[in-house]
mmCIF file of C-alpha atoms and ligand atoms in Angstrom:
data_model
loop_
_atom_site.group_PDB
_atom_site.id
_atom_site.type_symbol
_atom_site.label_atom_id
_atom_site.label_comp_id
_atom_site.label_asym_id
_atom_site.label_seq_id
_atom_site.Cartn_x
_atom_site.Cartn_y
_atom_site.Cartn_z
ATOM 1 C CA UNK A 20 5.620 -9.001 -3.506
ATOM 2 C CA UNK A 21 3.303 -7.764 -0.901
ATOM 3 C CA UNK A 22 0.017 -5.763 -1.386
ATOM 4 C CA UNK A 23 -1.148 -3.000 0.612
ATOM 5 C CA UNK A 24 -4.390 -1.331 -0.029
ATOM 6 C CA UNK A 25 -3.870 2.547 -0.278
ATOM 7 C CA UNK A 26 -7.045 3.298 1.864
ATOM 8 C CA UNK A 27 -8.640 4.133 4.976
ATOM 9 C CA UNK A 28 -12.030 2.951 4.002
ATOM 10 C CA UNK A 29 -13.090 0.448 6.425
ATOM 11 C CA UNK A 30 -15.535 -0.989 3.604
ATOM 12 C CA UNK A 31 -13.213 -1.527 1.081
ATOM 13 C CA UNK A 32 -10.147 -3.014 4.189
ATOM 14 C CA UNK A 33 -12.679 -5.485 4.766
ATOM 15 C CA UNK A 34 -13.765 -6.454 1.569
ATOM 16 C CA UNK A 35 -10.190 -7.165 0.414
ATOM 17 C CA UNK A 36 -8.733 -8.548 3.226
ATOM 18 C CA UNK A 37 -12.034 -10.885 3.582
ATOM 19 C CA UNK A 38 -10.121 -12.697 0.302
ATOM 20 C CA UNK A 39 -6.900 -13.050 2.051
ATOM 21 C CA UNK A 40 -5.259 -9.685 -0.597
ATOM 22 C CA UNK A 41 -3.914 -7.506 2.000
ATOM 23 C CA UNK A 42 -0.501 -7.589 3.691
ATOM 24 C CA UNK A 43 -1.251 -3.904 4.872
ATOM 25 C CA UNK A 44 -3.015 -0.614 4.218
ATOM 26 C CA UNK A 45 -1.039 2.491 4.082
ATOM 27 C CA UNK A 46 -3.491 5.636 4.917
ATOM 28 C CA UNK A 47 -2.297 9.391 4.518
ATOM 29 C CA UNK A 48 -3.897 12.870 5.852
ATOM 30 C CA UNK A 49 -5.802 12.976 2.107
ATOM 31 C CA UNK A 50 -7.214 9.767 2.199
ATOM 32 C CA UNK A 51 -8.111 10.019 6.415
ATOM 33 C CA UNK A 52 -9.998 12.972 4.553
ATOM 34 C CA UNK A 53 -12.520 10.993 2.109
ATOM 35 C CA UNK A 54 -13.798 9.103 5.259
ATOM 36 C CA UNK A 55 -16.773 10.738 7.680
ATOM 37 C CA UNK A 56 -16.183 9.521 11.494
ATOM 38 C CA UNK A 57 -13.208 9.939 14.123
ATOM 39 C CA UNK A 58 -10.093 9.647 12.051
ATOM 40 C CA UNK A 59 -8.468 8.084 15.261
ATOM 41 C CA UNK A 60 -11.380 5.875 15.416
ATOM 42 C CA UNK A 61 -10.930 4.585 12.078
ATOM 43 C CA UNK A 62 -7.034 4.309 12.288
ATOM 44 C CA UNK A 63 -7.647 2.231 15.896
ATOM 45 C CA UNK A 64 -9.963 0.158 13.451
ATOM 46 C CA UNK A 65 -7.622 -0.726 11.047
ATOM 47 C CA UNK A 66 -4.939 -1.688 13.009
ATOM 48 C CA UNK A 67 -7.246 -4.025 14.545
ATOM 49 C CA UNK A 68 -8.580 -5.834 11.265
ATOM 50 C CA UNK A 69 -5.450 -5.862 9.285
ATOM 51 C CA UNK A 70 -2.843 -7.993 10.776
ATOM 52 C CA UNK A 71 0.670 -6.404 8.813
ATOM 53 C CA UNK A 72 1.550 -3.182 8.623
ATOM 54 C CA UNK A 73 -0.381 -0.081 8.976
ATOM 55 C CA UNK A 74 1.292 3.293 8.107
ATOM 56 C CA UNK A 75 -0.620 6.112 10.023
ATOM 57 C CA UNK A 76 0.879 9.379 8.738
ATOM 58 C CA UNK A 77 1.835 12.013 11.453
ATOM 59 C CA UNK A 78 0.858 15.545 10.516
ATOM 60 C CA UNK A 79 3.746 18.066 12.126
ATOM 61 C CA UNK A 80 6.472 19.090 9.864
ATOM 62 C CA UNK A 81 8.841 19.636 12.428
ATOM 63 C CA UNK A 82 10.926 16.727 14.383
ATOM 64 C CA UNK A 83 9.570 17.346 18.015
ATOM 65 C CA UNK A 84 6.377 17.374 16.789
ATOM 66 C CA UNK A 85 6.851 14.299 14.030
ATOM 67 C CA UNK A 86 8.460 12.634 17.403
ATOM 68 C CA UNK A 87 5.229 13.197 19.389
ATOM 69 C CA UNK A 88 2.680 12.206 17.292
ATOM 70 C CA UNK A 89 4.803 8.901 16.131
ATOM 71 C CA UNK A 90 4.757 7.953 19.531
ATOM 72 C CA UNK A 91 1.014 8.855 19.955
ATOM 73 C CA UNK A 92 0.069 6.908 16.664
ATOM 74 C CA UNK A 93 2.089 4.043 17.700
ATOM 75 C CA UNK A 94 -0.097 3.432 20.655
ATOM 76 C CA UNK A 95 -3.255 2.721 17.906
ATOM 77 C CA UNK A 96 -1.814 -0.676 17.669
ATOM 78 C CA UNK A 97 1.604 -2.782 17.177
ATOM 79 C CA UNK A 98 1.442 -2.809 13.819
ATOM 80 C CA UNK A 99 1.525 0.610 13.197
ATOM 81 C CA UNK A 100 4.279 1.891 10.771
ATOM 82 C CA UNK A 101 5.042 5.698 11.210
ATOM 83 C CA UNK A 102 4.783 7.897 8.065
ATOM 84 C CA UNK A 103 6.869 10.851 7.782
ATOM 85 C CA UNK A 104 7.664 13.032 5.264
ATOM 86 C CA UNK A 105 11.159 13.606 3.485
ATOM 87 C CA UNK A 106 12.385 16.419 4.757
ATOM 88 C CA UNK A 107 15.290 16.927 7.054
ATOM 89 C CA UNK A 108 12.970 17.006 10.034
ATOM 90 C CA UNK A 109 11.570 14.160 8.518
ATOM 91 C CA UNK A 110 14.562 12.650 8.757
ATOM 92 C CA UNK A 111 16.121 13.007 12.078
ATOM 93 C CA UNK A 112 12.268 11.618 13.020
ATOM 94 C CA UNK A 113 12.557 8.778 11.454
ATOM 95 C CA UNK A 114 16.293 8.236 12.959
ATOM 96 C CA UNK A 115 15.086 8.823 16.466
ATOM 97 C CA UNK A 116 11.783 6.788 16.297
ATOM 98 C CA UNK A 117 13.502 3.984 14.355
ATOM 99 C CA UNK A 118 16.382 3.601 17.129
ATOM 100 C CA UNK A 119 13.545 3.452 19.558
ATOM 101 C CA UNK A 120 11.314 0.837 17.621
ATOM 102 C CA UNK A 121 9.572 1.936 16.404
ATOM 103 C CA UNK A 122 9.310 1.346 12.081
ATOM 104 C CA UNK A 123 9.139 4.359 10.138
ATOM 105 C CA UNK A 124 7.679 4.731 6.252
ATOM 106 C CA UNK A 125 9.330 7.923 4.922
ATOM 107 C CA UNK A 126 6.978 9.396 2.016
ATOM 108 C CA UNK A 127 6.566 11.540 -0.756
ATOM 109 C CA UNK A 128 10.181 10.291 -2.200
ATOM 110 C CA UNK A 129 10.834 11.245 -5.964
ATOM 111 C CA UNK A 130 14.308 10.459 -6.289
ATOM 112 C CA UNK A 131 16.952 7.762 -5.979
ATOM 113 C CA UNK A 132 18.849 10.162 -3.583
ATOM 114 C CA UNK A 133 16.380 10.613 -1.394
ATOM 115 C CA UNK A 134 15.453 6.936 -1.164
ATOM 116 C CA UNK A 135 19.094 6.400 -0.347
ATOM 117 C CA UNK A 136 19.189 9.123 2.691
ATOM 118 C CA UNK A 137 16.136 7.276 3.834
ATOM 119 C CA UNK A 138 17.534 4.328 4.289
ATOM 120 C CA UNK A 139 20.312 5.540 5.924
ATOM 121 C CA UNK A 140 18.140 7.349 8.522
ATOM 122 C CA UNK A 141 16.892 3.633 8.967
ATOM 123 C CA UNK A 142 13.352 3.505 7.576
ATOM 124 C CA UNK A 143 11.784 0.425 7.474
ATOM 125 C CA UNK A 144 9.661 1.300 4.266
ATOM 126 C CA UNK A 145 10.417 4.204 1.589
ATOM 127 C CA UNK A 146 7.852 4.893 -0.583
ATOM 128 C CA UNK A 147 8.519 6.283 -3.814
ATOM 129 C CA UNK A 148 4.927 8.028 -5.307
ATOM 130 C CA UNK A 149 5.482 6.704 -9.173
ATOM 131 C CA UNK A 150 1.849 8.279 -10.113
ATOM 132 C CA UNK A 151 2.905 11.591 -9.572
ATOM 133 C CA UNK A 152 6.265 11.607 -11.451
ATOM 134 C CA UNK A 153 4.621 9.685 -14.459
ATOM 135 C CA UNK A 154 1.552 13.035 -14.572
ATOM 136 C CA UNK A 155 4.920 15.819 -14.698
ATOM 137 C CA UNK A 156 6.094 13.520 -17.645
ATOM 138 C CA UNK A 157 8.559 11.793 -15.825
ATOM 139 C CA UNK A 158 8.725 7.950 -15.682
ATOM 140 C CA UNK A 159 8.023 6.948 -12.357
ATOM 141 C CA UNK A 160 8.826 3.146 -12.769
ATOM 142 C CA UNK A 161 12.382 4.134 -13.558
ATOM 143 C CA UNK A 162 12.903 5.442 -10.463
ATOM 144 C CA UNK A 163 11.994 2.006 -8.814
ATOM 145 C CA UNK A 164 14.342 0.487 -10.890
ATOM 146 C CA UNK A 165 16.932 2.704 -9.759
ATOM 147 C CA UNK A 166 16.357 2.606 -6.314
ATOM 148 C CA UNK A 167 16.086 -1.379 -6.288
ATOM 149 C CA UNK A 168 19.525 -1.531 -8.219
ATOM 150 C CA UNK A 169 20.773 1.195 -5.317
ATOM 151 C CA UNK A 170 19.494 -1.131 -2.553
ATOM 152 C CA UNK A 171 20.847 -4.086 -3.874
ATOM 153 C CA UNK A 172 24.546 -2.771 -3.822
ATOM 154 C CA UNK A 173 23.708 -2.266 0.141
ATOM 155 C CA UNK A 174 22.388 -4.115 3.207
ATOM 156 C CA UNK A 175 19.676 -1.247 4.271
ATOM 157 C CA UNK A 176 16.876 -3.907 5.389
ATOM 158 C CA UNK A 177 14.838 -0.943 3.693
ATOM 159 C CA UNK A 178 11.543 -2.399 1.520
ATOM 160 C CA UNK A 179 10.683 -0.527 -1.476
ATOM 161 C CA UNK A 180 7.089 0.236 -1.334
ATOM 162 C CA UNK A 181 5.794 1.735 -4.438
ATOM 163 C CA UNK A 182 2.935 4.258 -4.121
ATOM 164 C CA UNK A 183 0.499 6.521 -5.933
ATOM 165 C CA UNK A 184 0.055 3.521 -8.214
ATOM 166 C CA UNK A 185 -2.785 4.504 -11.067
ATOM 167 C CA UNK A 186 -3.529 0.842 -12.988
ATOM 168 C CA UNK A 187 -2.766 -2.731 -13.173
ATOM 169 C CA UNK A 188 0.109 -2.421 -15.290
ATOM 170 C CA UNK A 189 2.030 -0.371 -12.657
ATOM 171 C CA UNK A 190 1.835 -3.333 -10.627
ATOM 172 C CA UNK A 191 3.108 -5.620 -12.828
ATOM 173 C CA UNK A 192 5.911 -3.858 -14.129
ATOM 174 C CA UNK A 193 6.812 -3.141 -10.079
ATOM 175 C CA UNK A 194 6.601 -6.909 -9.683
ATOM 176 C CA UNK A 195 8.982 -7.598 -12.633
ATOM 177 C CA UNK A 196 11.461 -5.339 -11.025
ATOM 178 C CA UNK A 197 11.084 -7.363 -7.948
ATOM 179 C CA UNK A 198 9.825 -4.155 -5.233
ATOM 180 C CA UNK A 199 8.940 -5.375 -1.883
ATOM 181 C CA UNK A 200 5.076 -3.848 -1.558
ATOM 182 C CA UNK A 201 2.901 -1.729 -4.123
ATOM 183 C CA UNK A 202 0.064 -0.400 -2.010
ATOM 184 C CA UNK A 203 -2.816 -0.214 -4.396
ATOM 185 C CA UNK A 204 -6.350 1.862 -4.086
ATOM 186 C CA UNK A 205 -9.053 -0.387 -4.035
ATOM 187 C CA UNK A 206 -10.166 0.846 -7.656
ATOM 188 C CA UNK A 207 -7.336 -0.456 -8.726
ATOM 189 C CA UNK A 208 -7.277 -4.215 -6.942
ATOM 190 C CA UNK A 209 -10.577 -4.228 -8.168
ATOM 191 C CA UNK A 210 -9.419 -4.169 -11.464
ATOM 192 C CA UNK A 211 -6.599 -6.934 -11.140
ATOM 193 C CA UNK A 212 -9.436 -9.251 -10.273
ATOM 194 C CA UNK A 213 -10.987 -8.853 -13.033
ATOM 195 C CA UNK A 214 -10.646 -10.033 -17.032
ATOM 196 C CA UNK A 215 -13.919 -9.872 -19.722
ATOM 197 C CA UNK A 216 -12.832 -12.978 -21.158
ATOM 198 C CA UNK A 217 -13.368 -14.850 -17.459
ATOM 199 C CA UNK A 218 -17.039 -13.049 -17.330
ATOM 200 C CA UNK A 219 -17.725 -14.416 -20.638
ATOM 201 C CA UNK A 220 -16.399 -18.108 -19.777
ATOM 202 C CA UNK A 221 -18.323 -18.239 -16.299
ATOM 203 C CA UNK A 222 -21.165 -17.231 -18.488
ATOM 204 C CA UNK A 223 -21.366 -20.036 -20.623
ATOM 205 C CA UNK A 224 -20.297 -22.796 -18.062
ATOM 206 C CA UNK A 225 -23.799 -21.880 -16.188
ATOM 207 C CA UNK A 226 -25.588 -21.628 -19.849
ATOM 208 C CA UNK A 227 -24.349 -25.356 -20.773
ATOM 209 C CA UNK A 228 -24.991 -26.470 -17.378
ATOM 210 C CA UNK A 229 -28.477 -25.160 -17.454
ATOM 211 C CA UNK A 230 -29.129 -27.395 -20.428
ATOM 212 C CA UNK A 231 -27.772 -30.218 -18.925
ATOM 213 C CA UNK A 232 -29.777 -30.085 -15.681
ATOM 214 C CA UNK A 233 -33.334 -29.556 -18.624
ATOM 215 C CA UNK A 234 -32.237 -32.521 -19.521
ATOM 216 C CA UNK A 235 -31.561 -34.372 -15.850
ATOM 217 C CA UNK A 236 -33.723 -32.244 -13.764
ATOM 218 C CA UNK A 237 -32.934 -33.969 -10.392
ATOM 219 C CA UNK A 238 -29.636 -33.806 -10.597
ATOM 220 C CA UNK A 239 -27.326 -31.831 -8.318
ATOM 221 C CA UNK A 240 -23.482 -31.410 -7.641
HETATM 222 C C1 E4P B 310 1.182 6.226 -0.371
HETATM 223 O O1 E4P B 310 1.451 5.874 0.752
HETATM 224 C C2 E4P B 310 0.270 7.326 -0.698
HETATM 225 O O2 E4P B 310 -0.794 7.277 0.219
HETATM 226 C C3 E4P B 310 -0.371 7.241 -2.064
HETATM 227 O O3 E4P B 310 0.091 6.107 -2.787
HETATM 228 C C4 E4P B 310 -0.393 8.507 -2.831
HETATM 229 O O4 E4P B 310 -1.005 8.290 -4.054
HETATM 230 P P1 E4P B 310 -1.626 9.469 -4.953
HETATM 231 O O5 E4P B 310 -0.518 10.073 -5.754
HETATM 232 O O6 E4P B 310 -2.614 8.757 -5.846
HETATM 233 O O7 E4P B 310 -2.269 10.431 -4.018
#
């Protein structure tokens, strides 16, 4: 499964892809939002650390505008993914861009029907937002379930790339279904790395080997 970071925080891009993490980032107009700078700037930037895929989402909601700003964004870099939204303009924009190259992400999916009609349009990645179904009650890793079982019936060359993912568990229950990408915020990658009871054994490997070098002091490893 491959991990994206959920982010356009050139801080955190770094940081995780400095430990070899990050198979791409995916970014959105809320996120671009958090960060102070030139968004274009910092989407330029990112294309240029991370080596996979970068989805840059365009910010029209109709298709000759979703068309020109795909195009634009692809010039940031050639791994740039274009997000659109599903819609029908979204769409017929991700049919057109697609057929000329260029990969589309369609977003904001909710249901196995609309992962489906993605795919047909061609989309390289749909991302279904599990975070959001789960806070209206709904059970948002269902839906990846369904849409895996959908895909595998098919030959769409679509990934599954599960978003708005809230904790660690998310992530491994999308990895037991067997989705192509989870793209994680850092808070949460952060927490994957870590477990008390590894603090707690670090902490008394260096205790013992304090004693032991009391006892030898000139000793080194
Ligand atoms: C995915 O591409 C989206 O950027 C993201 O996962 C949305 O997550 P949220 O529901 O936490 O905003």
């Amino acid at each position: 499964m491959k991990i994206f970071l959920d982010t356009a925080n050139l801080e955190a891009i770094r940081k995780f892809n400095d430990m070899g993490l990050l198979d791409g980032i995916t970014t959105n107009p809320s996120l671009m939002s958090k960060e102070g700078g030139n968004p274009k700037d910092i989407m330029k930037e990112i294309t240029k650390i991370i080596k996979g895929d970068v989805s840059l989402e365009v910010l029209s909601s109709k298709y000759s505008g979703m068309i020109e700003e795909g195009k634009r964004l692809h010039q940031y870099g050639k791994n740039v993914v274009v997000k659109v939204p599903m819609t029908s303009d979204g769409l017929k924009a991700c049919k057109h861009l697609s057929s000329e190259g260029i990969p589309v992400n369609v977003t904001l999916v909710f249901s196995p029907n609309q992962a489906l009609l993605a795919a047909k349009s061609g989309a390289k990645y749909v991302s279904p937002f599990i975070g959001r179904l789960d806070d209206i009650g709904q059970d948002g890793m269902h839906l990846i379930k369904e849409i895996k079982q959908i895909f595998s019936n098919y030959d769409f060359g679509t990934k599954i790339l599960v978003a708005s993912i809230r904790h660690p568990i998310h992530v491994v229950d999308a990895a037991k279904i067997g989705a192509d990408v989870v793209t994680l915020p850092p808070a949460v990658l952060d927490k994957m790395i870590q477990h008390p009871l590894t603090d707690i054994g670090l902490e008394n490997f260096l205790s013992d080997w304090e004693k032991l070098k009391a006892r030898n002091p000139n000793m080194q490893i």
